[in-house]
Amino acid sequence: MREQSNIRKRLKRTLDEENSLDIPSGMSKERLIELILKNQLILDANELNKLNAEDSILHKWPEYLNSLGKEQKRNLFSLITRNKEEIISKSIDAKGVKENYETDIHLPALFLSLAGFINRNLSLGIKYIGPLRSKPKSVYPLTDINNTKDIGVKGEHSAAILHINKNIRIKYPVIISDEYLHIEEQSATFSSALHQWLNYLDVVTSVTTKDQGKFGYELKVKTNSSESPQDLNHVGVGVSQVIPIVMQCLLSNKNDILIFEQPELHLHPKIQAKLCDLFIAMSLNGRQLIIETHSEYIINRLRYRIAQGVNENLNENIGIKFVTNTGSKSVFEDVQISEYGAIKNWPKDFFDQSQIEVENILLSVSKRKKSERMAKSCK
């Protein structure tokens, strides 16, 4: 049945808009070939038998059908239409009942539009970087790049992508005020935007690339403590881990879905917290982010920004899921954060005990002060 379904789909893709045709879902490949031979249409017997015998050559069907002229196509489609009932698979199930089938209407323009939509939204519109980014290298070797804005799942294309795109202009969110996370959209070159965000994160002050021909691309960074650029082998591992994430954020488009696993790896707690500001800025600027993290610093910075209340929609646009393993299943639990940044329902083992104690102290102080004020007002 899978083979028949594949043939049906391949035939459907070859029909043009001028020859719309009903293709039966249960089409039998063998019966179709038999009819073509019987009616002496187009292909000779040897070539048809070859196609029928070898599954490995089935990919030639669309290539062959696309090569037909309009008259040949019309004859083939007419043959299928006239013999549609005979082409239907006569499969009988164990109970002796003929399988039901449905008739699909081939609408080429609609299918092409749908395929384009799926490709844009479920492929090009999703950017993913995994938890293990590429190790630092002096020179990043040449690799095949199909998308000049795709960093790679390990950030392996970072040097090449930066070199290719460094002078293009992009629109991106930038933090005007760190204290209250005031965000505005600006326009600048990709290289300038990258430097701006890496400076905010206190990672490096600049990043440069150089084309080393057949050897690949050189990537060097300059830090506050260095007088000249250095390759990533001579700076902290965290630098090589965070640069691909910042680059992918800046190269994304609005409505893109960005997925990052453990972006906090090898980063100082202060940088982890500021990385959360980058994610918030991207979210408020129209991107959707899915972040898998074990960092309490990222969560606490998110709570802090919610408590500030500067961006009213922030709490409505975020969701935190705490995942625990129970046997062979993963259980998802919603973590609710109030408008004041407090966690309403502490899941078991969500943070270590010290974090919970600090939270409880703050809540107890707040309740005690409120109680004392009420007591004074009653005197």
Short mmCIF file of C-alpha atoms in Angstrom, two decimals:
data_model
loop_
_atom_site.label_atom_id
_atom_site.label_comp_id
_atom_site.label_asym_id
_atom_site.label_seq_id
_atom_site.Cartn_x
_atom_site.Cartn_y
_atom_site.Cartn_z
CA MET A 1 0.00 0.00 0.00
CA ARG A 2 2.88 2.39 0.72
CA GLU A 3 4.26 1.78 -2.80
CA GLN A 4 0.87 2.51 -4.34
CA SER A 5 0.52 5.65 -2.28
CA ASN A 6 3.95 6.86 -3.41
CA ILE A 7 3.06 6.26 -7.08
CA ARG A 8 -0.19 8.16 -6.63
CA LYS A 9 1.59 11.09 -5.01
CA ARG A 10 4.28 11.15 -7.69
CA LEU A 11 1.68 11.12 -10.46
CA LYS A 12 -0.22 13.95 -8.78
CA ARG A 13 2.86 16.13 -8.67
CA THR A 14 3.35 15.82 -12.41
CA LEU A 15 -0.08 17.03 -13.44
CA ASP A 16 -0.23 20.64 -14.56
CA GLU A 17 -3.00 23.15 -13.99
CA GLU A 18 -4.45 22.57 -17.44
CA ASN A 19 -5.05 18.88 -16.77
CA SER A 20 -6.66 18.67 -13.35
CA LEU A 21 -7.54 15.06 -12.55
CA ASP A 22 -9.16 12.93 -9.85
CA ILE A 23 -6.59 10.37 -8.67
CA PRO A 24 -7.99 7.38 -6.75
CA SER A 25 -6.42 6.84 -3.32
CA GLY A 26 -6.14 3.09 -3.85
CA MET A 27 -4.46 3.27 -7.24
CA SER A 28 -2.75 0.03 -8.23
CA LYS A 29 0.57 0.63 -9.97
CA GLU A 30 0.49 -2.75 -11.65
CA ARG A 31 -2.98 -2.17 -13.08
CA LEU A 32 -2.02 1.28 -14.36
CA ILE A 33 1.05 -0.08 -16.15
CA GLU A 34 -1.03 -2.91 -17.58
CA LEU A 35 -3.50 -0.42 -19.04
CA ILE A 36 -0.72 1.71 -20.52
CA LEU A 37 0.76 -1.35 -22.20
CA LYS A 38 -2.62 -2.52 -23.40
CA ASN A 39 -3.36 0.84 -24.98
CA GLN A 40 0.14 1.15 -26.39
CA LEU A 41 0.66 4.53 -24.84
CA ILE A 42 4.01 6.30 -24.83
CA LEU A 43 6.41 3.84 -23.15
CA ASP A 44 7.46 0.55 -24.66
CA ALA A 45 6.94 -2.69 -22.73
CA ASN A 46 10.56 -3.19 -21.75
CA GLU A 47 10.90 0.18 -20.06
CA LEU A 48 7.56 -0.12 -18.26
CA ASN A 49 8.41 -3.60 -17.03
CA LYS A 50 11.72 -2.28 -15.79
CA LEU A 51 9.96 0.44 -13.81
CA ASN A 52 7.52 -2.11 -12.45
CA ALA A 53 10.23 -4.54 -11.40
CA GLU A 54 12.69 -2.27 -9.67
CA ASP A 55 11.48 -0.12 -6.79
CA SER A 56 14.81 1.70 -6.84
CA ILE A 57 13.89 3.29 -10.19
CA LEU A 58 10.52 4.64 -9.08
CA HIS A 59 12.03 8.10 -8.84
CA LYS A 60 12.05 8.11 -12.66
CA TRP A 61 8.25 8.33 -12.77
CA PRO A 62 7.96 12.09 -12.12
CA GLU A 63 11.01 12.78 -14.32
CA TYR A 64 9.45 10.77 -17.15
CA LEU A 65 5.95 12.19 -16.81
CA ASN A 66 7.24 15.74 -16.67
CA SER A 67 8.97 15.15 -20.00
CA LEU A 68 5.70 14.38 -21.79
CA GLY A 69 4.12 16.80 -24.20
CA LYS A 70 0.61 18.13 -23.60
CA GLU A 71 -0.96 15.67 -26.02
CA GLN A 72 0.81 12.71 -24.43
CA LYS A 73 -0.19 13.86 -20.97
CA ARG A 74 -3.78 14.34 -22.09
CA ASN A 75 -3.89 10.78 -23.47
CA LEU A 76 -2.46 9.34 -20.25
CA PHE A 77 -4.87 11.29 -18.06
CA SER A 78 -7.79 10.30 -20.28
CA LEU A 79 -6.77 6.66 -19.93
CA ILE A 80 -6.66 6.92 -16.14
CA THR A 81 -10.03 8.67 -16.01
CA ARG A 82 -11.75 6.11 -18.24
CA ASN A 83 -10.39 3.18 -16.24
CA LYS A 84 -10.51 4.68 -12.79
CA GLU A 85 -12.65 1.91 -11.32
CA GLU A 86 -10.35 -0.78 -12.69
CA ILE A 87 -7.29 0.97 -11.30
CA ILE A 88 -8.74 1.01 -7.79
CA SER A 89 -6.99 -1.54 -5.62
CA LYS A 90 -9.16 -4.61 -5.02
CA SER A 91 -7.56 -5.19 -1.64
CA ILE A 92 -9.67 -7.34 0.63
CA ASP A 93 -9.16 -7.27 4.38
CA ALA A 94 -9.21 -10.30 6.64
CA LYS A 95 -12.99 -10.08 6.97
CA GLY A 96 -13.51 -10.08 3.21
CA VAL A 97 -14.67 -6.48 3.12
CA LYS A 98 -13.44 -4.22 0.33
CA GLU A 99 -11.44 -1.30 1.69
CA ASN A 100 -13.04 2.09 1.34
CA TYR A 101 -11.23 4.66 -0.69
CA GLU A 102 -11.55 8.36 -1.24
CA THR A 103 -10.94 10.39 -4.33
CA ASP A 104 -8.36 13.16 -4.09
CA ILE A 105 -8.67 16.22 -6.28
CA HIS A 106 -5.34 17.37 -7.65
CA LEU A 107 -5.02 21.12 -7.37
CA PRO A 108 -1.45 21.93 -8.44
CA ALA A 109 -1.44 25.60 -7.54
CA LEU A 110 -2.87 24.89 -4.09
CA PHE A 111 -0.35 22.10 -3.43
CA LEU A 112 2.57 24.25 -4.53
CA SER A 113 1.39 27.07 -2.30
CA LEU A 114 0.97 24.70 0.64
CA ALA A 115 4.42 23.18 0.07
CA GLY A 116 5.95 26.64 0.03
CA PHE A 117 4.15 27.59 3.25
CA ILE A 118 5.34 24.44 5.01
CA ASN A 119 8.91 24.96 3.81
CA ARG A 120 8.97 28.57 5.00
CA ASN A 121 7.30 28.04 8.35
CA LEU A 122 8.39 24.56 9.36
CA SER A 123 11.92 24.67 8.00
CA LEU A 124 13.38 28.05 7.17
CA GLY A 125 11.44 29.74 10.00
CA ILE A 126 12.86 27.46 12.71
CA LYS A 127 16.39 28.02 14.01
CA TYR A 128 17.91 25.48 16.39
CA ILE A 129 21.20 25.42 18.28
CA GLY A 130 21.93 22.42 20.48
CA PRO A 131 23.59 22.24 23.90
CA LEU A 132 27.06 21.26 22.65
CA ARG A 133 28.42 24.05 20.49
CA SER A 134 31.58 23.58 18.44
CA LYS A 135 34.86 23.68 20.32
CA PRO A 136 37.12 26.72 19.84
CA LYS A 137 39.37 26.56 16.77
CA SER A 138 42.12 28.73 15.32
CA VAL A 139 40.59 28.33 11.85
CA TYR A 140 37.09 27.00 11.09
CA PRO A 141 37.23 24.65 8.09
CA LEU A 142 35.09 25.17 5.00
CA THR A 143 31.70 23.44 5.06
CA ASP A 144 28.73 23.28 2.72
CA ILE A 145 26.30 26.08 3.60
CA ASN A 146 22.84 25.96 2.03
CA ASN A 147 21.48 28.94 3.96
CA THR A 148 23.76 31.95 4.47
CA LYS A 149 21.95 32.82 7.69
CA ASP A 150 22.03 29.36 9.27
CA ILE A 151 24.63 29.15 12.04
CA GLY A 152 24.34 25.35 12.27
CA VAL A 153 23.04 23.19 15.10
CA LYS A 154 26.44 23.37 16.82
CA GLY A 155 27.33 26.86 15.68
CA GLU A 156 29.83 25.27 13.30
CA HIS A 157 29.16 27.83 10.55
CA SER A 158 29.64 30.88 12.79
CA ALA A 159 32.92 32.12 11.31
CA ALA A 160 31.77 31.73 7.69
CA ILE A 161 28.32 33.21 8.33
CA LEU A 162 29.78 36.23 10.13
CA HIS A 163 32.28 36.82 7.32
CA ILE A 164 29.56 36.57 4.64
CA ASN A 165 26.99 38.74 6.42
CA LYS A 166 29.10 41.22 8.41
CA ASN A 167 28.21 44.20 6.20
CA ILE A 168 24.51 43.52 5.62
CA ARG A 169 22.10 45.85 7.39
CA ILE A 170 19.63 44.35 9.83
CA LYS A 171 16.90 45.57 12.13
CA TYR A 172 17.29 44.36 15.66
CA PRO A 173 16.24 45.18 19.26
CA VAL A 174 18.72 47.03 21.44
CA ILE A 175 18.60 47.82 25.17
CA ILE A 176 18.59 51.57 25.75
CA SER A 177 18.33 51.34 29.53
CA ASP A 178 19.80 48.35 31.36
CA GLU A 179 18.16 49.29 34.64
CA TYR A 180 14.59 48.98 33.38
CA LEU A 181 15.16 47.08 30.14
CA HIS A 182 13.98 49.83 27.84
CA ILE A 183 14.13 48.32 24.34
CA GLU A 184 14.08 49.97 20.92
CA GLU A 185 14.51 48.67 17.38
CA GLN A 186 17.54 49.96 15.50
CA SER A 187 19.17 49.43 12.12
CA ALA A 188 22.88 48.73 11.69
CA THR A 189 25.28 46.32 10.04
CA PHE A 190 25.23 42.77 11.35
CA SER A 191 28.79 43.17 12.61
CA SER A 192 27.92 46.35 14.56
CA ALA A 193 24.82 44.76 16.07
CA LEU A 194 26.83 41.70 17.13
CA HIS A 195 29.48 43.88 18.80
CA GLN A 196 26.79 45.88 20.58
CA TRP A 197 25.16 42.81 22.13
CA LEU A 198 28.44 41.06 22.97
CA ASN A 199 29.52 44.24 24.74
CA TYR A 200 26.26 44.29 26.69
CA LEU A 201 26.83 40.68 27.74
CA ASP A 202 30.40 41.58 28.85
CA VAL A 203 31.74 38.74 26.69
CA VAL A 204 34.05 40.46 24.18
CA THR A 205 34.45 43.95 22.75
CA SER A 206 34.86 42.95 19.09
CA VAL A 207 34.86 39.97 16.71
CA THR A 208 36.74 39.83 13.41
CA THR A 209 36.97 37.23 10.65
CA LYS A 210 39.41 36.54 7.86
CA ASP A 211 39.09 34.34 4.79
CA GLN A 212 41.96 31.84 4.84
CA GLY A 213 41.15 30.36 1.45
CA LYS A 214 41.01 26.58 1.29
CA PHE A 215 41.72 26.32 5.03
CA GLY A 216 38.49 28.06 6.01
CA TYR A 217 37.76 31.16 8.09
CA GLU A 218 39.69 32.64 10.97
CA LEU A 219 37.70 34.13 13.84
CA LYS A 220 39.32 36.34 16.48
CA VAL A 221 37.93 38.28 19.41
CA LYS A 222 39.13 41.13 21.56
CA THR A 223 38.35 41.30 25.26
CA ASN A 224 38.67 44.08 27.83
CA SER A 225 41.84 42.48 29.12
CA SER A 226 43.54 41.98 25.74
CA GLU A 227 45.32 44.59 23.65
CA SER A 228 45.06 42.67 20.37
CA PRO A 229 42.57 40.15 18.88
CA GLN A 230 42.99 36.51 19.88
CA ASP A 231 41.58 33.29 18.50
CA LEU A 232 39.00 31.46 20.59
CA ASN A 233 41.55 28.97 21.92
CA HIS A 234 43.07 31.72 24.06
CA VAL A 235 39.88 32.99 25.70
CA GLY A 236 37.28 31.32 27.91
CA VAL A 237 35.24 28.47 26.44
CA GLY A 238 32.09 30.43 27.21
CA VAL A 239 32.91 32.92 24.45
CA SER A 240 32.74 30.24 21.74
CA GLN A 241 29.50 28.95 23.27
CA VAL A 242 27.59 32.24 23.37
CA ILE A 243 28.64 33.86 20.06
CA PRO A 244 26.56 31.46 17.87
CA ILE A 245 23.49 32.12 20.01
CA VAL A 246 23.77 35.90 19.71
CA MET A 247 24.45 35.61 15.97
CA GLN A 248 21.40 33.40 15.38
CA CYS A 249 19.18 35.80 17.30
CA LEU A 250 20.35 38.78 15.25
CA LEU A 251 20.06 37.00 11.90
CA SER A 252 16.53 35.79 12.62
CA ASN A 253 13.41 37.41 11.24
CA LYS A 254 10.25 38.39 13.03
CA ASN A 255 7.94 35.40 13.57
CA ASP A 256 10.90 32.99 13.43
CA ILE A 257 11.05 30.28 16.07
CA LEU A 258 14.40 30.14 17.89
CA ILE A 259 15.22 27.01 19.87
CA PHE A 260 18.23 26.93 22.20
CA GLU A 261 19.31 24.10 24.46
CA GLN A 262 21.26 25.02 27.58
CA PRO A 263 22.51 28.39 26.33
CA GLU A 264 24.06 29.00 29.76
CA LEU A 265 26.81 26.36 29.43
CA HIS A 266 30.27 27.62 30.49
CA LEU A 267 28.97 31.13 31.15
CA HIS A 268 29.48 33.25 34.27
CA PRO A 269 26.25 33.79 36.29
CA LYS A 270 26.26 37.50 35.40
CA ILE A 271 26.41 36.68 31.69
CA GLN A 272 23.66 34.07 32.09
CA ALA A 273 21.38 36.73 33.58
CA LYS A 274 22.14 39.22 30.80
CA LEU A 275 21.58 36.51 28.20
CA CYS A 276 18.00 36.39 29.48
CA ASP A 277 17.71 40.09 28.60
CA LEU A 278 18.69 39.21 25.01
CA PHE A 279 15.97 36.56 24.88
CA ILE A 280 13.39 38.98 26.30
CA ALA A 281 14.39 41.65 23.76
CA MET A 282 14.05 39.20 20.88
CA SER A 283 10.67 38.02 22.14
CA LEU A 284 9.34 41.57 22.48
CA ASN A 285 10.65 42.24 18.96
CA GLY A 286 8.50 39.52 17.38
CA ARG A 287 10.50 36.30 17.66
CA GLN A 288 9.30 33.16 19.41
CA LEU A 289 11.85 31.47 21.65
CA ILE A 290 11.91 27.98 23.13
CA ILE A 291 14.72 27.63 25.65
CA GLU A 292 15.72 24.50 27.54
CA THR A 293 17.72 25.61 30.57
CA HIS A 294 18.98 24.52 33.97
CA SER A 295 20.00 28.05 34.90
CA GLU A 296 18.41 29.62 37.95
CA TYR A 297 20.09 32.89 36.92
CA ILE A 298 18.10 33.02 33.68
CA ILE A 299 14.85 32.25 35.53
CA ASN A 300 15.56 34.81 38.25
CA ARG A 301 16.40 37.53 35.72
CA LEU A 302 13.10 36.80 34.00
CA ARG A 303 11.29 37.13 37.33
CA TYR A 304 13.12 40.38 38.02
CA ARG A 305 12.10 41.91 34.69
CA ILE A 306 8.50 40.86 35.27
CA ALA A 307 8.53 42.42 38.75
CA GLN A 308 9.81 45.73 37.32
CA GLY A 309 6.57 45.98 35.35
CA VAL A 310 8.09 48.08 32.55
CA ASN A 311 6.92 45.70 29.81
CA GLU A 312 3.32 44.96 30.67
CA ASN A 313 2.94 42.10 28.18
CA LEU A 314 6.03 40.23 29.34
CA ASN A 315 4.30 38.02 31.89
CA GLU A 316 1.50 37.22 29.45
CA ASN A 317 3.92 36.21 26.69
CA ILE A 318 6.12 33.82 28.63
CA GLY A 319 5.51 30.32 29.90
CA ILE A 320 7.75 28.14 32.05
CA LYS A 321 7.44 24.37 32.03
CA PHE A 322 9.25 22.27 34.64
CA VAL A 323 9.94 18.76 33.35
CA THR A 324 10.45 15.76 35.61
CA ASN A 325 10.97 12.13 34.74
CA THR A 326 8.65 9.61 36.34
CA GLY A 327 9.65 6.17 35.20
CA SER A 328 9.50 6.14 31.41
CA LYS A 329 7.44 9.33 31.13
CA SER A 330 8.24 13.03 31.18
CA VAL A 331 5.79 15.12 33.19
CA PHE A 332 5.34 18.82 32.40
CA GLU A 333 4.30 21.20 35.16
CA ASP A 334 3.44 24.86 34.68
CA VAL A 335 5.45 27.28 36.80
CA GLN A 336 3.31 30.33 37.53
CA ILE A 337 4.94 33.72 38.11
CA SER A 338 2.95 36.57 39.59
CA GLU A 339 3.04 40.13 38.30
CA TYR A 340 5.50 40.85 41.12
CA GLY A 341 7.91 38.14 40.00
CA ALA A 342 7.04 35.65 42.74
CA ILE A 343 6.70 31.97 41.90
CA LYS A 344 3.22 30.92 42.98
CA ASN A 345 3.77 27.18 42.90
CA TRP A 346 7.25 25.90 43.66
CA PRO A 347 7.64 22.54 41.89
CA LYS A 348 9.60 20.00 43.85
CA ASP A 349 13.34 20.24 43.04
CA PHE A 350 12.77 23.28 40.81
CA PHE A 351 15.64 25.15 42.51
CA ASP A 352 18.01 24.15 45.26
CA GLN A 353 16.88 24.63 48.85
CA SER A 354 18.76 27.88 49.41
CA GLN A 355 16.82 29.58 46.63
CA ILE A 356 13.53 28.44 48.13
CA GLU A 357 14.58 29.69 51.57
CA VAL A 358 15.41 33.14 50.19
CA GLU A 359 12.02 33.27 48.48
CA ASN A 360 10.24 32.26 51.67
CA ILE A 361 12.14 34.89 53.68
CA LEU A 362 11.09 37.65 51.28
CA LEU A 363 7.46 36.51 51.34
CA SER A 364 7.48 36.30 55.13
CA VAL A 365 8.97 39.80 55.43
CA SER A 366 6.33 41.17 53.09
CA LYS A 367 3.49 39.54 55.03
CA ARG A 368 4.91 40.66 58.39
CA LYS A 369 5.27 44.28 57.28
CA LYS A 370 1.73 44.27 55.92
CA SER A 371 0.44 42.82 59.21
CA GLU A 372 2.31 45.42 61.29
CA ARG A 373 0.93 48.28 59.16
CA MET A 374 -2.60 46.99 59.62
CA ALA A 375 -2.07 46.64 63.36
CA LYS A 376 -0.84 50.25 63.63
CA SER A 377 -3.75 51.58 61.62
CA CYS A 378 -6.21 49.89 64.00
CA LYS A 379 -4.82 51.63 67.11
#
